[in-house]
Short mmCIF file of C-alpha atoms in Angstrom, two decimals:
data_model
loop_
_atom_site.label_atom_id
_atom_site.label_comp_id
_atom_site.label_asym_id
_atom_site.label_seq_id
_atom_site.Cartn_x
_atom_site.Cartn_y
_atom_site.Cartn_z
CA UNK A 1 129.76 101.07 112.42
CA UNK A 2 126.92 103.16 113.59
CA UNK A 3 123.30 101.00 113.22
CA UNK A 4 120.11 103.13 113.34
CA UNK A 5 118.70 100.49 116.16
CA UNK A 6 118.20 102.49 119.13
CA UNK A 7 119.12 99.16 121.47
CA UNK A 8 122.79 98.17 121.34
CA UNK A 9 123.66 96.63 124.82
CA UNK A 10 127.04 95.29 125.25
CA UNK A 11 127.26 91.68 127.39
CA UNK A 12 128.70 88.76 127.93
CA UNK A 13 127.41 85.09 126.00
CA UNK A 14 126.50 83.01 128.90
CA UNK A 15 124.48 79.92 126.69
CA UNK A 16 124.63 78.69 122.96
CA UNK A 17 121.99 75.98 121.66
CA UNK A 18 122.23 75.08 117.80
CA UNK A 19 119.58 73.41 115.90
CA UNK A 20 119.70 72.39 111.99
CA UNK A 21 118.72 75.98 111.22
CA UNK A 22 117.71 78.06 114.19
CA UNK A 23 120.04 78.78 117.09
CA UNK A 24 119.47 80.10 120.96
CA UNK A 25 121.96 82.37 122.09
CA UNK A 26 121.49 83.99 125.63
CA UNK A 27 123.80 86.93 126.92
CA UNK A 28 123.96 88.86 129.63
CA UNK A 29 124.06 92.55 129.34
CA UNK A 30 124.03 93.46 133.53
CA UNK A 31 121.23 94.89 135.96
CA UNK A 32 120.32 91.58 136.39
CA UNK A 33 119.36 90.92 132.48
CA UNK A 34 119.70 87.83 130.56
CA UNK A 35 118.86 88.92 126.46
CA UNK A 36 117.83 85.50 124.74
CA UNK A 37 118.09 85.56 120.63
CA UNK A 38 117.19 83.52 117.89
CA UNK A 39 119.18 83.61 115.16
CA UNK A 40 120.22 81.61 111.87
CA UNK A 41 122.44 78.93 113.22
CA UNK A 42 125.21 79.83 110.61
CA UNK A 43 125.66 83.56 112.51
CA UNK A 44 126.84 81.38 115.64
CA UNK A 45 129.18 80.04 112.81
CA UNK A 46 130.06 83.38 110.89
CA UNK A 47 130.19 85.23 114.51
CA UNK A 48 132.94 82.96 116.32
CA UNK A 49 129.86 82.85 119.31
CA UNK A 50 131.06 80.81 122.02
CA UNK A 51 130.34 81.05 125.63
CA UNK A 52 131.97 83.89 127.99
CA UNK A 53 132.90 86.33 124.50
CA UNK A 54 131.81 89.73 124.89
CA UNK A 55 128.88 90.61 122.12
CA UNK A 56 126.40 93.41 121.61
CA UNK A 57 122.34 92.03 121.68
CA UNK A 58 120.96 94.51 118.55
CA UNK A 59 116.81 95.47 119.04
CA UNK A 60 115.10 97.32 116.72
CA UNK A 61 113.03 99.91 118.30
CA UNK A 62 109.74 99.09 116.46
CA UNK A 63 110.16 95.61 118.28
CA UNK A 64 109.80 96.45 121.82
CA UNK A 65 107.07 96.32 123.34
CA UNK A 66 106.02 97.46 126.95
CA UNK A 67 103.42 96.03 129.09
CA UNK A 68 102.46 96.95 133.16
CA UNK B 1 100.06 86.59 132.49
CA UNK B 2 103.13 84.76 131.16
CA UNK B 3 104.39 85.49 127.48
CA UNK B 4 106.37 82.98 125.33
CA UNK B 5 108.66 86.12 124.88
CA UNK B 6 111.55 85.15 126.52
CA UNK B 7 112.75 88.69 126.93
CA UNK B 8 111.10 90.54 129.62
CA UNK B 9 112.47 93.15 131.87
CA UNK B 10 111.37 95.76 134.27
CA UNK B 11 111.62 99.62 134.54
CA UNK B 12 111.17 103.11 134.89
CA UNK B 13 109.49 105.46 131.94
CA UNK B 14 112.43 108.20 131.75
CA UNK B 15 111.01 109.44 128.24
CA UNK B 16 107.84 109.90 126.17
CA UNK B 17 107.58 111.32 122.73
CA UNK B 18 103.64 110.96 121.19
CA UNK B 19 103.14 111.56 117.01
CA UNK B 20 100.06 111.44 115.47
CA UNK B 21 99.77 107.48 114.87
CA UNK B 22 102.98 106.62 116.63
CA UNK B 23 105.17 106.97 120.06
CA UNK B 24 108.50 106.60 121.35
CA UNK B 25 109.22 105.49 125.12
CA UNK B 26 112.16 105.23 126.29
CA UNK B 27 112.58 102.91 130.03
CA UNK B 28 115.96 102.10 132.27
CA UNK B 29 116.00 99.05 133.07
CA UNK B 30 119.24 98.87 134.91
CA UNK B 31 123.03 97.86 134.27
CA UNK B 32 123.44 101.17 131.95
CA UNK B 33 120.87 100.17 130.08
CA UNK B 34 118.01 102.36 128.59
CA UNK B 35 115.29 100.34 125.41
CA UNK B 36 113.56 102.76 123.20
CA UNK B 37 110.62 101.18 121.98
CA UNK B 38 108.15 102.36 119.23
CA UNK B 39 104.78 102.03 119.65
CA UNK B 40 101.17 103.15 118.72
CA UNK B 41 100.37 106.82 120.01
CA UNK B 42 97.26 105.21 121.56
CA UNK B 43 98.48 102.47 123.35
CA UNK B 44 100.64 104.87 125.51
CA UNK B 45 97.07 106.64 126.54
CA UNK B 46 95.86 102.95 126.90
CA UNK B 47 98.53 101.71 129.27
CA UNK B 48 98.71 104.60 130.94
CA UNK B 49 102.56 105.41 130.07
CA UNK B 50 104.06 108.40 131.81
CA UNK B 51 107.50 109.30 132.99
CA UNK B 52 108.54 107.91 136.11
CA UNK B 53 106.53 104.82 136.01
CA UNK B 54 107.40 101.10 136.63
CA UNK B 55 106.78 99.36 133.15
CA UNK B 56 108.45 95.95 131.76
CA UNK B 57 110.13 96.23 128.40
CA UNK B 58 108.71 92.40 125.82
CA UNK B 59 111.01 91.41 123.25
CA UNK B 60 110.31 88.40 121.30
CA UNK B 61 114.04 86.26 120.78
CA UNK B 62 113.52 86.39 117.02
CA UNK B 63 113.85 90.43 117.30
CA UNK B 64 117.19 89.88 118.94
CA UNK B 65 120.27 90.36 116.26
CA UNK B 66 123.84 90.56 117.42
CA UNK B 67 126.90 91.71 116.58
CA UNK B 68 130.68 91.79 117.25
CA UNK C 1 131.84 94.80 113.44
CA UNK C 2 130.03 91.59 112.33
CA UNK C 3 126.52 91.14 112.80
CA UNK C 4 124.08 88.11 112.99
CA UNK C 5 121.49 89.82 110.73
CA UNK C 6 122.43 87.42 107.00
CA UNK C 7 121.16 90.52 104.98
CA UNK C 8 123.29 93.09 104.81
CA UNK C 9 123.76 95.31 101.45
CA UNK C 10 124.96 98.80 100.45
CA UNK C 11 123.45 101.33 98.64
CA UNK C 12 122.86 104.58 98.08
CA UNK C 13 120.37 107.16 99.97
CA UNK C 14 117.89 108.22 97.30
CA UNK C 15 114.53 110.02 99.60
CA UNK C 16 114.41 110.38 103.59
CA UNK C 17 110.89 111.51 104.89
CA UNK C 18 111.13 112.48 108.43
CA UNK C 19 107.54 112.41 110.94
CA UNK C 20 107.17 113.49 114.69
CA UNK C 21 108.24 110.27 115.59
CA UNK C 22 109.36 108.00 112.85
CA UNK C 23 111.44 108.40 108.93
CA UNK C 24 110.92 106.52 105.83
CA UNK C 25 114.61 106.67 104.00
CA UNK C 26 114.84 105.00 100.79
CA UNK C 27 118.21 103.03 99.28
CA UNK C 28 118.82 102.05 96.25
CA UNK C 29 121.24 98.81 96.32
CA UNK C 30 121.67 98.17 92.31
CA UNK C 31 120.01 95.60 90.64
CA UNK C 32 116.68 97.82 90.37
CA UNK C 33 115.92 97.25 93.49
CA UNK C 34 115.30 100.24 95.96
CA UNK C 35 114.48 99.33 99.43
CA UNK C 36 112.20 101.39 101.75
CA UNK C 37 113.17 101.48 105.47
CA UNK C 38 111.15 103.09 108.76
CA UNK C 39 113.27 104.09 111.90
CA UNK C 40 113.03 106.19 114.39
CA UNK C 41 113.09 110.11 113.27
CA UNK C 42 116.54 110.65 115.64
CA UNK C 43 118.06 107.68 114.07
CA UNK C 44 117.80 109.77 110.89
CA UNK C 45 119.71 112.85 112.77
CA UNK C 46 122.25 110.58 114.98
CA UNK C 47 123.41 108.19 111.88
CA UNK C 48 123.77 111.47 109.81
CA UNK C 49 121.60 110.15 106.97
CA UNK C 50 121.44 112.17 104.07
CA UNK C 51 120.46 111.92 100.27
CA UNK C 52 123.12 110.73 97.96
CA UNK C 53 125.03 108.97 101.02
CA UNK C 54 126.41 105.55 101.03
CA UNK C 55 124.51 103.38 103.34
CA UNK C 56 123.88 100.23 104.42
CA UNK C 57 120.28 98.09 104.70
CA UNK C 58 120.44 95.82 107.63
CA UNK C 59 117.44 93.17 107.52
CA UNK C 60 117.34 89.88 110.17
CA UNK C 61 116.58 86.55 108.10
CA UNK C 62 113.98 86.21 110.44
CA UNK C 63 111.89 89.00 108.79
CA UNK C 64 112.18 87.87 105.19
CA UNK C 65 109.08 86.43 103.40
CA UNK C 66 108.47 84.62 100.14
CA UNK C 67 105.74 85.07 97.44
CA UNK C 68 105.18 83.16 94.48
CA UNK D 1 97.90 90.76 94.51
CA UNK D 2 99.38 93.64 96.13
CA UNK D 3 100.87 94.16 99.90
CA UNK D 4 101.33 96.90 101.77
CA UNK D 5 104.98 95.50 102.58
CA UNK D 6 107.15 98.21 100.38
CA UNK D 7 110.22 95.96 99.88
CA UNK D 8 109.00 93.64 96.82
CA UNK D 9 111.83 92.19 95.00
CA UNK D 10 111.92 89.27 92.57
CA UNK D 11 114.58 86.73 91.80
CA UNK D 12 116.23 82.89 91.59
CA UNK D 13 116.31 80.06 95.02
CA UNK D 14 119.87 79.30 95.17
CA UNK D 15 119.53 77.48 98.44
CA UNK D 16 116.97 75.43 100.61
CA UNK D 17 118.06 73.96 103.92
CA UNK D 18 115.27 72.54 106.47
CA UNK D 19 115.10 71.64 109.97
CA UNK D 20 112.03 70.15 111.56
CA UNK D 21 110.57 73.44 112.33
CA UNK D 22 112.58 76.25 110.18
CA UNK D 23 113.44 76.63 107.14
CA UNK D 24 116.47 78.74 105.56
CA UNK D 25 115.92 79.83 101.52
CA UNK D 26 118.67 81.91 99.32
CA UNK D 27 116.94 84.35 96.75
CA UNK D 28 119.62 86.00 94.31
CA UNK D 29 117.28 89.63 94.02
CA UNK D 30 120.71 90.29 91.34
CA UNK D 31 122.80 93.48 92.10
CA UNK D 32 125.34 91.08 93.25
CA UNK D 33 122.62 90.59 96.63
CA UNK D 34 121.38 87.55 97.86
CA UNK D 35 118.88 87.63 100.57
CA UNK D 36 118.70 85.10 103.66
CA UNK D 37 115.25 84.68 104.70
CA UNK D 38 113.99 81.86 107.80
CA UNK D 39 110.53 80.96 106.91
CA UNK D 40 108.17 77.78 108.98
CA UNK D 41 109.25 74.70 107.42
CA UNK D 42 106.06 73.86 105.56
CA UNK D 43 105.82 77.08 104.15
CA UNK D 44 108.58 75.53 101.59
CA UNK D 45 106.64 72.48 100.69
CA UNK D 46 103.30 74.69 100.39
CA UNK D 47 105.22 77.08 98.46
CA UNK D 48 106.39 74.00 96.60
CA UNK D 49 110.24 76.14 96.88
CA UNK D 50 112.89 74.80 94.98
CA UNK D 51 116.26 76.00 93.72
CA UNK D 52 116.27 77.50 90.82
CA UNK D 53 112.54 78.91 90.95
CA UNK D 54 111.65 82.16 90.26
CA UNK D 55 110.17 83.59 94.01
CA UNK D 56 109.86 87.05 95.26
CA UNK D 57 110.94 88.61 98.84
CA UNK D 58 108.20 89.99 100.96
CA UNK D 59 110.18 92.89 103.80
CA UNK D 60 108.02 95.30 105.77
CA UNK D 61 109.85 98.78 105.62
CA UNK D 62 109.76 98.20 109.83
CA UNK D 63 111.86 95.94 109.74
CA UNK D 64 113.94 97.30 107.73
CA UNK D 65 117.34 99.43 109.75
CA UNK D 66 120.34 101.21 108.37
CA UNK D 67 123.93 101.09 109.05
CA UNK D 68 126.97 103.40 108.18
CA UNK E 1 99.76 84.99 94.96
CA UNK E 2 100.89 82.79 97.35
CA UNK E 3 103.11 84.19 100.40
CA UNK E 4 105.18 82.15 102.85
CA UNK E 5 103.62 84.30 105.96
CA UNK E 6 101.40 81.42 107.45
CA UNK E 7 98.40 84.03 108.60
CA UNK E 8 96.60 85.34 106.07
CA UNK E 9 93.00 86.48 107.25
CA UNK E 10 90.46 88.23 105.03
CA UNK E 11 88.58 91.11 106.81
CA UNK E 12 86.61 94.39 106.47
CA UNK E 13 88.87 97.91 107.07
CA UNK E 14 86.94 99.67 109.89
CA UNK E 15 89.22 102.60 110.54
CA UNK E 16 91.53 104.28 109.27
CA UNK E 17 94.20 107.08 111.05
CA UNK E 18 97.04 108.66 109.11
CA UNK E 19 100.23 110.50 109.98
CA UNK E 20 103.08 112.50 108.35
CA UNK E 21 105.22 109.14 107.88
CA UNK E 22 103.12 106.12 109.08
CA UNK E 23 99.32 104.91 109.43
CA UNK E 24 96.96 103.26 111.79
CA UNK E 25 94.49 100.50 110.29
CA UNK E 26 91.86 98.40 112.03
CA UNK E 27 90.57 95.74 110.48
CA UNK E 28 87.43 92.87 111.65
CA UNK E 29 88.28 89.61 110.75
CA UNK E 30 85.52 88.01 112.17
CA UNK E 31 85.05 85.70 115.62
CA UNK E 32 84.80 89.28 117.34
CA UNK E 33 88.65 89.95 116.81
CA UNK E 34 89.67 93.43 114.85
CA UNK E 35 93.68 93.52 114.03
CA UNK E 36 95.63 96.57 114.17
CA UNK E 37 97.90 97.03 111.59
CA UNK E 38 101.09 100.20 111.52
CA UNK E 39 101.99 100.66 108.17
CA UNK E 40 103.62 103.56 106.40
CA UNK E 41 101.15 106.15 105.32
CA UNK E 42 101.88 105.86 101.17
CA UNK E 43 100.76 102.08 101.43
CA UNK E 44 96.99 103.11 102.50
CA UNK E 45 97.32 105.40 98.72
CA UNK E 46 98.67 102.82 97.02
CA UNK E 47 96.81 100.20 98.45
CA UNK E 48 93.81 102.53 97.70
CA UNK E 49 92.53 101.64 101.69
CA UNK E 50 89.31 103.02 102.87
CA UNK E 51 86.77 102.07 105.72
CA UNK E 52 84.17 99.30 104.19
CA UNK E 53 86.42 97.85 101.84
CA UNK E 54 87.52 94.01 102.07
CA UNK E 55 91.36 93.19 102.93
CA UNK E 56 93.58 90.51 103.87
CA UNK E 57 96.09 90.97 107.26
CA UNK E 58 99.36 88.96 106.43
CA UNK E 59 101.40 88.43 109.52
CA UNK E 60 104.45 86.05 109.55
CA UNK E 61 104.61 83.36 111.74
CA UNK E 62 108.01 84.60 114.04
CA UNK E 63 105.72 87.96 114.87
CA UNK E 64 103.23 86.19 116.99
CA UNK E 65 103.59 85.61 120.70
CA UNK E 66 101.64 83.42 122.99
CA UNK E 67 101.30 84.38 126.33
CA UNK E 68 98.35 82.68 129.03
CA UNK F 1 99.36 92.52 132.88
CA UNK F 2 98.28 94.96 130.12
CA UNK F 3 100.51 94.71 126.87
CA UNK F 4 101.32 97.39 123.99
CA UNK F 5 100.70 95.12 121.38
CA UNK F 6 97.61 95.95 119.85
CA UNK F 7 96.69 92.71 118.68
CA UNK F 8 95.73 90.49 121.55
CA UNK F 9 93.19 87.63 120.91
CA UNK F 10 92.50 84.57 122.76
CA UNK F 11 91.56 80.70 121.57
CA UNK F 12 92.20 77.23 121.67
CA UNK F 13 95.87 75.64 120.74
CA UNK F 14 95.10 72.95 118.28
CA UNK F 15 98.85 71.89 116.98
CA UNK F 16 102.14 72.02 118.56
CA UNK F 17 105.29 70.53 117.12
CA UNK F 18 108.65 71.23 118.35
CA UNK F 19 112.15 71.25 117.37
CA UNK F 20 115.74 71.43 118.82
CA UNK F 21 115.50 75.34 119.02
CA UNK F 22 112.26 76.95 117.32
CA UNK F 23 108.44 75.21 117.96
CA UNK F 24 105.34 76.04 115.77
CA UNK F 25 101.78 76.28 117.27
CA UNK F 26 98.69 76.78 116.12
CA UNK F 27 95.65 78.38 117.75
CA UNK F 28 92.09 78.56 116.41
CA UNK F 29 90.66 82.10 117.81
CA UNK F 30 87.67 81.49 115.85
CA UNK F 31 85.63 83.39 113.00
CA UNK F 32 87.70 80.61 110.75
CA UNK F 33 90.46 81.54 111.88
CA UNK F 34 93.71 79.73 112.98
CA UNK F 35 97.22 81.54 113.82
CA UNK F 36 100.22 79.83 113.56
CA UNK F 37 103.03 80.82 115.74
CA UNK F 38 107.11 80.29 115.56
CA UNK F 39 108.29 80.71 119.15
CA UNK F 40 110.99 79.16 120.85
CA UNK F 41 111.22 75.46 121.82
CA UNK F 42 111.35 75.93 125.88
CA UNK F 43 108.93 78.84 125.24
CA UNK F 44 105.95 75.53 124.84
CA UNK F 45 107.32 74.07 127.98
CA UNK F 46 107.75 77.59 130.08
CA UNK F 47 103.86 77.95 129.45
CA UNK F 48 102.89 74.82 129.12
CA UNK F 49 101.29 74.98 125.85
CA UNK F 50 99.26 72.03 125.14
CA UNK F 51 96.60 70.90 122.53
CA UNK F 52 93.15 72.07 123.80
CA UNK F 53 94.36 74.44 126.14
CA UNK F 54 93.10 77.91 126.10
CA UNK F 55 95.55 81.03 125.29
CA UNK F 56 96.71 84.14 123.74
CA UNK F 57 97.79 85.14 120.55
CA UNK F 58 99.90 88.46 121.19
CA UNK F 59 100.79 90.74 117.76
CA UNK F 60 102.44 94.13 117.32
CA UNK F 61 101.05 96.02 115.29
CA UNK F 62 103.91 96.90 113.15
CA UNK F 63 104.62 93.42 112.69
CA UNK F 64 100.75 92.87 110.62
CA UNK F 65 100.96 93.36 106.75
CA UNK F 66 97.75 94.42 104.21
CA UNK F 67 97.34 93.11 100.93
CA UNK F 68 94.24 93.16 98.35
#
């Protein structure tokens, strides 16, 4: 499946925190970066997530922002 | 300055792409990794954005999806 | 591949606008209601997005507000 | 009132769940689509949400990416 | 109309900037603060948005950062 | 640190409540004004966001929404 998000970074889950709706997933994608998302806590569910999977980290371009 | 993103990693402009109201950088930040990010034509003449440049990439977690 | 995003529904390409730097593509996914997206103008190009194609809309839970 | 959000789109609560902070709601927009959205918490008691209301979903065309 | 986004501020439209695809709008909300708004260019017609007129900015809750 | 985000005001946090993953503050940046926030949970203790303290509320601008 192609997804018109310009960020698709492959990595590997390294944490996984669920709360009654939200959930913290971090992965990390190499060069040093950990991602950190928040997502529905059902997608941890729906996903299989689970600590040392590989997983892609999705960004939408019009949610990046830069700063120096 | 610290930012309750919890995504924030540094880099080097390798593109720039101005419209009329909006912009598209692109910055390496290492690990095989290179964010495009879409922004407003004038904050790239506000920050100062040109190719080459050391610039961090800010991604709030609830921007992060992910997928397997 | 599976993604975290909870809103994920097909349709059908009905009007793509493209800009220097960013598209407006409309789908129609049934029900009356036809959904208006912006990406980047080479997502338009690299996803192959044309009218009268099958597509999908891909929208994070996170992103979703309510009116009444 | 009307928003410059393009993605309007009425229809039914067919699920509340909240957490202390987050909230998830279930809108059938019919179409056989049912759209996930994560809202603050007391947005559902201001909002006075309930299953079975009528409620409409609010999506900025930003946020808004395409998959094939 | 009531909306789940928590942030609804009324304000004056003090400029207005648009492109092919999207648009630039500035609006003063009072306290000295003037929000920037990117929305796509057919909401400022359909919105009927000029300079002078009074507006409310709707942002969502997940969109705002903190940083100190 | 100068940020893209075009939105960048500063005030006083006047409400912070936290949950297992996601926390909501609130911050009065005047003119009648008071933003309310969704970040996540170790986001309040990274920064040390307390009640009375002075900060920043950071917005994108494609994340702000019009309506009349």
């Amino acid at each position: 499946m192609k997804i018109s998000a310009r960020n698709v970074f492959s990595g590997q889950v390294v944490e996984v925190k669920t709360g009654a709706v939200a959930a913290k997933v971090k992965v990390d994608i190499g060069g040093g970066n950990v991602v950190t998302s928040m997502v529905l806590a059902n997608s941890v569910d729906d996903l299989g997530i689970e600590v040392g999977e590989e997983i892609n980290v999705v960004i939408k371009s019009t949610e990046v922002m830069l700063s120096k």
